[in-house]
């Protein structure tokens, strides 16, 4: 229960940051947030620590938690690296997956299907995390799993924001189908290519994301 509360608070504050309710440079006061959400300072502090771990806030002397945000170019660079890491994970998963990995991947794919059909972007976001985690696990490379998980965590708010781009959730699930088929049929290079394409923020998709980020720069007075 406590973990669910922290997750909810983290998501609410994270959403406030990516929608510019909390702008870069804003101080996040624990007491004010606790009062706003009707909780004690302890889960607020834990939520802020988690947001600090992915680089959305940083702790500064005499100011406490302050919102920071990488610019669009930095985000683009992180997606580029994520695409390569996920491509590698998919390639290794195609070559190394076990029967257990197969079961977990299909189960995660099934959950994504349910949330996509329900048009529930928030649930799909979490199901999508489990889907990608299943691919990392199936790579059977502990170092790669660590690196994928760490960068996935840093990109979490922006991946979530992408799902709000028109038709992105349905497109994402459609792409999952080809990825699953390639991995389970042992087509390593195809799995690599499909995952790189799935993750890379390029062309219209990158333009959509930048446009969404730009809209958040105008805050109501």
PDB file of C-alpha atoms in Angstrom:
ATOM      1  CA  UNK A   1       0.000   0.000   0.000  1.00  0.00           C
ATOM      2  CA  UNK A   2       2.780   2.435   0.945  1.00  0.00           C
ATOM      3  CA  UNK A   3       4.566   1.640  -2.319  1.00  0.00           C
ATOM      4  CA  UNK A   4       1.373   2.354  -4.277  1.00  0.00           C
ATOM      5  CA  UNK A   5       1.011   5.715  -2.538  1.00  0.00           C
ATOM      6  CA  UNK A   6       4.589   6.687  -3.410  1.00  0.00           C
ATOM      7  CA  UNK A   7       4.057   5.586  -7.025  1.00  0.00           C
ATOM      8  CA  UNK A   8       0.866   7.639  -7.264  1.00  0.00           C
ATOM      9  CA  UNK A   9       2.591  10.701  -5.804  1.00  0.00           C
ATOM     10  CA  UNK A  10       5.608  10.240  -8.068  1.00  0.00           C
ATOM     11  CA  UNK A  11       3.349   9.996 -11.106  1.00  0.00           C
ATOM     12  CA  UNK A  12       1.332  13.067 -10.088  1.00  0.00           C
ATOM     13  CA  UNK A  13       4.432  15.208  -9.504  1.00  0.00           C
ATOM     14  CA  UNK A  14       6.106  13.822 -12.639  1.00  0.00           C
ATOM     15  CA  UNK A  15       3.000  14.683 -14.642  1.00  0.00           C
ATOM     16  CA  UNK A  16       3.061  18.175 -13.148  1.00  0.00           C
ATOM     17  CA  UNK A  17       6.631  18.592 -14.349  1.00  0.00           C
ATOM     18  CA  UNK A  18       6.081  17.308 -17.891  1.00  0.00           C
ATOM     19  CA  UNK A  19       2.922  19.423 -18.278  1.00  0.00           C
ATOM     20  CA  UNK A  20       4.759  22.490 -16.924  1.00  0.00           C
ATOM     21  CA  UNK A  21       2.653  22.850 -13.797  1.00  0.00           C
ATOM     22  CA  UNK A  22       6.087  22.781 -12.166  1.00  0.00           C
ATOM     23  CA  UNK A  23       8.558  24.587 -14.447  1.00  0.00           C
ATOM     24  CA  UNK A  24      12.359  24.245 -14.547  1.00  0.00           C
ATOM     25  CA  UNK A  25      13.776  26.144 -11.579  1.00  0.00           C
ATOM     26  CA  UNK A  26      10.650  25.765  -9.433  1.00  0.00           C
ATOM     27  CA  UNK A  27      11.235  24.635  -5.860  1.00  0.00           C
ATOM     28  CA  UNK A  28       9.172  21.645  -4.721  1.00  0.00           C
ATOM     29  CA  UNK A  29       8.390  22.176  -1.059  1.00  0.00           C
ATOM     30  CA  UNK A  30       7.739  18.930   0.816  1.00  0.00           C
ATOM     31  CA  UNK A  31       5.276  20.490   3.260  1.00  0.00           C
ATOM     32  CA  UNK A  32       3.237  22.201   0.544  1.00  0.00           C
ATOM     33  CA  UNK A  33       3.114  19.021  -1.547  1.00  0.00           C
ATOM     34  CA  UNK A  34       2.133  16.961   1.486  1.00  0.00           C
ATOM     35  CA  UNK A  35      -0.706  19.382   2.218  1.00  0.00           C
ATOM     36  CA  UNK A  36      -1.792  19.426  -1.426  1.00  0.00           C
ATOM     37  CA  UNK A  37      -1.959  15.626  -1.691  1.00  0.00           C
ATOM     38  CA  UNK A  38      -3.217  15.052   1.856  1.00  0.00           C
ATOM     39  CA  UNK A  39      -0.327  12.830   2.923  1.00  0.00           C
ATOM     40  CA  UNK A  40       2.634  12.969   5.282  1.00  0.00           C
ATOM     41  CA  UNK A  41       6.037  14.235   4.181  1.00  0.00           C
ATOM     42  CA  UNK A  42       7.547  10.727   4.171  1.00  0.00           C
ATOM     43  CA  UNK A  43       5.962   9.445   0.917  1.00  0.00           C
ATOM     44  CA  UNK A  44       6.521  12.884  -0.665  1.00  0.00           C
ATOM     45  CA  UNK A  45      10.210  12.666   0.198  1.00  0.00           C
ATOM     46  CA  UNK A  46      10.425   9.158  -1.295  1.00  0.00           C
ATOM     47  CA  UNK A  47       8.640  10.287  -4.473  1.00  0.00           C
ATOM     48  CA  UNK A  48      11.043  13.215  -4.840  1.00  0.00           C
ATOM     49  CA  UNK A  49      14.006  10.884  -4.366  1.00  0.00           C
ATOM     50  CA  UNK A  50      12.715   8.700  -7.209  1.00  0.00           C
ATOM     51  CA  UNK A  51      12.281  11.736  -9.440  1.00  0.00           C
ATOM     52  CA  UNK A  52      15.798  12.839  -8.532  1.00  0.00           C
ATOM     53  CA  UNK A  53      17.100   9.424  -9.611  1.00  0.00           C
ATOM     54  CA  UNK A  54      15.800   9.954 -13.156  1.00  0.00           C
ATOM     55  CA  UNK A  55      17.049  13.525 -13.386  1.00  0.00           C
ATOM     56  CA  UNK A  56      13.760  15.437 -13.245  1.00  0.00           C
ATOM     57  CA  UNK A  57      14.705  17.208 -10.028  1.00  0.00           C
ATOM     58  CA  UNK A  58      17.899  17.819  -8.121  1.00  0.00           C
ATOM     59  CA  UNK A  59      18.605  18.627  -4.491  1.00  0.00           C
ATOM     60  CA  UNK A  60      20.289  21.998  -4.027  1.00  0.00           C
ATOM     61  CA  UNK A  61      21.762  23.539  -0.863  1.00  0.00           C
ATOM     62  CA  UNK A  62      19.307  25.814   0.975  1.00  0.00           C
ATOM     63  CA  UNK A  63      16.667  25.303  -1.729  1.00  0.00           C
ATOM     64  CA  UNK A  64      15.842  21.620  -1.495  1.00  0.00           C
ATOM     65  CA  UNK A  65      14.206  19.885  -4.464  1.00  0.00           C
ATOM     66  CA  UNK A  66      14.316  21.977  -7.655  1.00  0.00           C
ATOM     67  CA  UNK A  67      12.836  21.035 -11.029  1.00  0.00           C
ATOM     68  CA  UNK A  68      15.335  20.489 -13.829  1.00  0.00           C
ATOM     69  CA  UNK A  69      14.621  19.377 -17.363  1.00  0.00           C
ATOM     70  CA  UNK A  70      16.807  18.420 -20.314  1.00  0.00           C
ATOM     71  CA  UNK A  71      16.125  20.266 -23.552  1.00  0.00           C
ATOM     72  CA  UNK A  72      14.607  18.548 -26.616  1.00  0.00           C
ATOM     73  CA  UNK A  73      18.046  17.837 -28.124  1.00  0.00           C
ATOM     74  CA  UNK A  74      19.165  16.038 -24.974  1.00  0.00           C
ATOM     75  CA  UNK A  75      15.962  14.015 -24.933  1.00  0.00           C
ATOM     76  CA  UNK A  76      16.521  13.110 -28.575  1.00  0.00           C
ATOM     77  CA  UNK A  77      20.037  11.898 -27.779  1.00  0.00           C
ATOM     78  CA  UNK A  78      18.759   9.733 -24.938  1.00  0.00           C
ATOM     79  CA  UNK A  79      16.150   8.161 -27.214  1.00  0.00           C
ATOM     80  CA  UNK A  80      18.877   7.451 -29.791  1.00  0.00           C
ATOM     81  CA  UNK A  81      20.911   5.534 -27.217  1.00  0.00           C
ATOM     82  CA  UNK A  82      17.815   3.801 -25.861  1.00  0.00           C
ATOM     83  CA  UNK A  83      16.955   2.609 -29.363  1.00  0.00           C
ATOM     84  CA  UNK A  84      20.379   0.996 -29.730  1.00  0.00           C
ATOM     85  CA  UNK A  85      20.235  -0.644 -26.304  1.00  0.00           C
ATOM     86  CA  UNK A  86      16.748  -2.010 -26.897  1.00  0.00           C
ATOM     87  CA  UNK A  87      17.772  -3.259 -30.330  1.00  0.00           C
ATOM     88  CA  UNK A  88      20.626  -5.169 -28.741  1.00  0.00           C
ATOM     89  CA  UNK A  89      18.310  -6.563 -26.051  1.00  0.00           C
ATOM     90  CA  UNK A  90      15.867  -7.740 -28.708  1.00  0.00           C
ATOM     91  CA  UNK A  91      18.617  -9.379 -30.736  1.00  0.00           C
ATOM     92  CA  UNK A  92      19.975 -11.255 -27.724  1.00  0.00           C
ATOM     93  CA  UNK A  93      16.462 -12.189 -26.598  1.00  0.00           C
ATOM     94  CA  UNK A  94      15.790 -13.745 -30.011  1.00  0.00           C
ATOM     95  CA  UNK A  95      18.876 -15.916 -29.599  1.00  0.00           C
ATOM     96  CA  UNK A  96      18.689 -16.695 -25.881  1.00  0.00           C
ATOM     97  CA  UNK A  97      15.060 -16.701 -24.730  1.00  0.00           C
ATOM     98  CA  UNK A  98      13.839 -19.657 -22.689  1.00  0.00           C
ATOM     99  CA  UNK A  99      10.365 -21.157 -22.400  1.00  0.00           C
ATOM    100  CA  UNK A 100       9.846 -19.050 -19.275  1.00  0.00           C
ATOM    101  CA  UNK A 101      10.879 -15.900 -21.153  1.00  0.00           C
ATOM    102  CA  UNK A 102       8.465 -16.819 -23.937  1.00  0.00           C
ATOM    103  CA  UNK A 103       5.606 -17.170 -21.457  1.00  0.00           C
ATOM    104  CA  UNK A 104       6.424 -13.846 -19.757  1.00  0.00           C
ATOM    105  CA  UNK A 105       6.741 -11.978 -23.046  1.00  0.00           C
ATOM    106  CA  UNK A 106       3.425 -13.289 -24.361  1.00  0.00           C
ATOM    107  CA  UNK A 107       1.732 -12.478 -21.052  1.00  0.00           C
ATOM    108  CA  UNK A 108       3.078  -8.913 -21.134  1.00  0.00           C
ATOM    109  CA  UNK A 109       1.981  -8.569 -24.763  1.00  0.00           C
ATOM    110  CA  UNK A 110      -1.494  -9.755 -23.773  1.00  0.00           C
ATOM    111  CA  UNK A 111      -1.747  -7.135 -21.031  1.00  0.00           C
ATOM    112  CA  UNK A 112      -0.752  -4.422 -23.504  1.00  0.00           C
ATOM    113  CA  UNK A 113      -3.464  -5.652 -25.853  1.00  0.00           C
ATOM    114  CA  UNK A 114      -6.121  -5.325 -23.149  1.00  0.00           C
ATOM    115  CA  UNK A 115      -5.139  -1.799 -22.142  1.00  0.00           C
ATOM    116  CA  UNK A 116      -4.779  -0.708 -25.787  1.00  0.00           C
ATOM    117  CA  UNK A 117      -8.258  -2.018 -26.614  1.00  0.00           C
ATOM    118  CA  UNK A 118      -9.600  -0.177 -23.560  1.00  0.00           C
ATOM    119  CA  UNK A 119      -7.883   2.996 -24.834  1.00  0.00           C
ATOM    120  CA  UNK A 120      -6.397   3.383 -21.346  1.00  0.00           C
ATOM    121  CA  UNK A 121      -3.114   5.237 -21.854  1.00  0.00           C
ATOM    122  CA  UNK A 122      -2.110   5.199 -18.185  1.00  0.00           C
ATOM    123  CA  UNK A 123      -2.565   1.442 -17.810  1.00  0.00           C
ATOM    124  CA  UNK A 124      -0.933   0.833 -21.176  1.00  0.00           C
ATOM    125  CA  UNK A 125       2.062   2.856 -20.009  1.00  0.00           C
ATOM    126  CA  UNK A 126       2.675   0.460 -17.106  1.00  0.00           C
ATOM    127  CA  UNK A 127       1.905  -2.636 -19.186  1.00  0.00           C
ATOM    128  CA  UNK A 128       4.325  -1.351 -21.818  1.00  0.00           C
ATOM    129  CA  UNK A 129       7.048  -1.054 -19.165  1.00  0.00           C
ATOM    130  CA  UNK A 130       6.525  -4.718 -18.269  1.00  0.00           C
ATOM    131  CA  UNK A 131       6.644  -5.676 -21.951  1.00  0.00           C
ATOM    132  CA  UNK A 132      10.016  -4.027 -22.458  1.00  0.00           C
ATOM    133  CA  UNK A 133      11.304  -5.419 -19.162  1.00  0.00           C
ATOM    134  CA  UNK A 134      10.394  -8.907 -20.392  1.00  0.00           C
ATOM    135  CA  UNK A 135      12.597  -8.320 -23.442  1.00  0.00           C
ATOM    136  CA  UNK A 136      15.493  -7.103 -21.286  1.00  0.00           C
ATOM    137  CA  UNK A 137      15.176 -10.172 -19.067  1.00  0.00           C
ATOM    138  CA  UNK A 138      15.098 -12.502 -22.077  1.00  0.00           C
ATOM    139  CA  UNK A 139      18.451 -11.084 -23.233  1.00  0.00           C
ATOM    140  CA  UNK A 140      20.130 -12.843 -20.286  1.00  0.00           C
ATOM    141  CA  UNK A 141      22.746 -10.100 -20.097  1.00  0.00           C
ATOM    142  CA  UNK A 142      22.769  -8.651 -16.589  1.00  0.00           C
ATOM    143  CA  UNK A 143      24.826  -5.596 -17.576  1.00  0.00           C
ATOM    144  CA  UNK A 144      22.574  -4.818 -20.539  1.00  0.00           C
ATOM    145  CA  UNK A 145      19.492  -5.250 -18.336  1.00  0.00           C
ATOM    146  CA  UNK A 146      20.955  -2.706 -15.878  1.00  0.00           C
ATOM    147  CA  UNK A 147      21.711  -0.174 -18.614  1.00  0.00           C
ATOM    148  CA  UNK A 148      18.344  -0.580 -20.356  1.00  0.00           C
ATOM    149  CA  UNK A 149      16.473  -0.281 -17.074  1.00  0.00           C
ATOM    150  CA  UNK A 150      18.391   2.823 -15.987  1.00  0.00           C
ATOM    151  CA  UNK A 151      17.864   4.710 -19.253  1.00  0.00           C
ATOM    152  CA  UNK A 152      14.279   3.517 -19.560  1.00  0.00           C
ATOM    153  CA  UNK A 153      13.696   5.002 -16.099  1.00  0.00           C
ATOM    154  CA  UNK A 154      15.243   8.346 -17.134  1.00  0.00           C
ATOM    155  CA  UNK A 155      13.074   8.492 -20.250  1.00  0.00           C
ATOM    156  CA  UNK A 156       9.919   7.421 -18.437  1.00  0.00           C
ATOM    157  CA  UNK A 157       8.151  10.816 -18.388  1.00  0.00           C
ATOM    158  CA  UNK A 158       8.857  11.430 -22.070  1.00  0.00           C
ATOM    159  CA  UNK A 159       7.798   7.935 -23.135  1.00  0.00           C
ATOM    160  CA  UNK A 160       4.616   8.557 -21.207  1.00  0.00           C
ATOM    161  CA  UNK A 161       4.175  11.892 -22.955  1.00  0.00           C
ATOM    162  CA  UNK A 162       4.622  10.204 -26.339  1.00  0.00           C
ATOM    163  CA  UNK A 163       1.633   7.964 -25.631  1.00  0.00           C
ATOM    164  CA  UNK A 164      -0.537  11.081 -25.603  1.00  0.00           C
ATOM    165  CA  UNK A 165       0.415  11.865 -29.193  1.00  0.00           C
ATOM    166  CA  UNK A 166      -2.518  11.011 -31.430  1.00  0.00           C
ATOM    167  CA  UNK A 167      -2.746   7.285 -32.299  1.00  0.00           C
ATOM    168  CA  UNK A 168       0.650   6.572 -30.701  1.00  0.00           C
ATOM    169  CA  UNK A 169      -0.705   3.956 -28.260  1.00  0.00           C
ATOM    170  CA  UNK A 170      -2.368   1.923 -31.019  1.00  0.00           C
ATOM    171  CA  UNK A 171       0.707   2.262 -33.210  1.00  0.00           C
ATOM    172  CA  UNK A 172       2.915   1.169 -30.316  1.00  0.00           C
ATOM    173  CA  UNK A 173       0.887  -1.985 -29.713  1.00  0.00           C
ATOM    174  CA  UNK A 174       0.820  -2.784 -33.415  1.00  0.00           C
ATOM    175  CA  UNK A 175       4.619  -2.593 -33.469  1.00  0.00           C
ATOM    176  CA  UNK A 176       4.781  -4.934 -30.466  1.00  0.00           C
ATOM    177  CA  UNK A 177       3.261  -7.722 -32.519  1.00  0.00           C
ATOM    178  CA  UNK A 178       6.109  -7.773 -35.016  1.00  0.00           C
ATOM    179  CA  UNK A 179       8.695  -7.544 -32.237  1.00  0.00           C
ATOM    180  CA  UNK A 180       7.226 -10.528 -30.387  1.00  0.00           C
ATOM    181  CA  UNK A 181       7.069 -12.592 -33.553  1.00  0.00           C
ATOM    182  CA  UNK A 182      10.687 -11.803 -34.456  1.00  0.00           C
ATOM    183  CA  UNK A 183      12.001 -12.631 -30.980  1.00  0.00           C
ATOM    184  CA  UNK A 184      10.077 -15.866 -30.583  1.00  0.00           C
ATOM    185  CA  UNK A 185      10.998 -17.049 -34.079  1.00  0.00           C
ATOM    186  CA  UNK A 186      14.685 -16.402 -33.359  1.00  0.00           C
ATOM    187  CA  UNK A 187      15.136 -13.667 -35.991  1.00  0.00           C
ATOM    188  CA  UNK A 188      17.779 -11.684 -34.148  1.00  0.00           C
ATOM    189  CA  UNK A 189      18.506  -8.997 -36.738  1.00  0.00           C
ATOM    190  CA  UNK A 190      14.839  -8.389 -37.464  1.00  0.00           C
ATOM    191  CA  UNK A 191      14.137  -8.063 -33.731  1.00  0.00           C
ATOM    192  CA  UNK A 192      16.998  -5.566 -33.449  1.00  0.00           C
ATOM    193  CA  UNK A 193      15.715  -3.494 -36.363  1.00  0.00           C
ATOM    194  CA  UNK A 194      12.105  -3.479 -35.196  1.00  0.00           C
ATOM    195  CA  UNK A 195      13.009  -2.432 -31.649  1.00  0.00           C
ATOM    196  CA  UNK A 196      15.324   0.333 -32.868  1.00  0.00           C
ATOM    197  CA  UNK A 197      12.529   1.651 -35.055  1.00  0.00           C
ATOM    198  CA  UNK A 198      10.022   1.271 -32.215  1.00  0.00           C
ATOM    199  CA  UNK A 199      12.055   3.383 -29.811  1.00  0.00           C
ATOM    200  CA  UNK A 200      13.797   5.952 -32.002  1.00  0.00           C
ATOM    201  CA  UNK A 201      12.123   9.347 -31.945  1.00  0.00           C
ATOM    202  CA  UNK A 202      12.526  10.355 -35.565  1.00  0.00           C
ATOM    203  CA  UNK A 203      10.753  12.325 -38.272  1.00  0.00           C
ATOM    204  CA  UNK A 204       7.147  13.150 -37.515  1.00  0.00           C
ATOM    205  CA  UNK A 205       7.229  11.373 -34.172  1.00  0.00           C
ATOM    206  CA  UNK A 206      10.076  13.562 -32.922  1.00  0.00           C
ATOM    207  CA  UNK A 207       8.342  16.655 -34.290  1.00  0.00           C
ATOM    208  CA  UNK A 208       5.182  15.630 -32.437  1.00  0.00           C
ATOM    209  CA  UNK A 209       7.101  15.240 -29.202  1.00  0.00           C
ATOM    210  CA  UNK A 210       8.899  18.578 -29.566  1.00  0.00           C
ATOM    211  CA  UNK A 211       5.585  20.273 -30.335  1.00  0.00           C
ATOM    212  CA  UNK A 212       4.072  18.755 -27.200  1.00  0.00           C
ATOM    213  CA  UNK A 213       7.040  19.902 -25.128  1.00  0.00           C
ATOM    214  CA  UNK A 214       6.835  23.398 -26.620  1.00  0.00           C
ATOM    215  CA  UNK A 215       3.155  23.694 -25.665  1.00  0.00           C
ATOM    216  CA  UNK A 216       4.173  23.261 -22.026  1.00  0.00           C
ATOM    217  CA  UNK A 217       6.423  26.306 -22.093  1.00  0.00           C
ATOM    218  CA  UNK A 218       3.398  28.632 -22.009  1.00  0.00           C
ATOM    219  CA  UNK A 219       1.968  28.616 -18.519  1.00  0.00           C
ATOM    220  CA  UNK A 220      -1.225  30.370 -17.415  1.00  0.00           C
ATOM    221  CA  UNK A 221      -0.488  33.636 -15.637  1.00  0.00           C
TER     222      UNK A 221
END
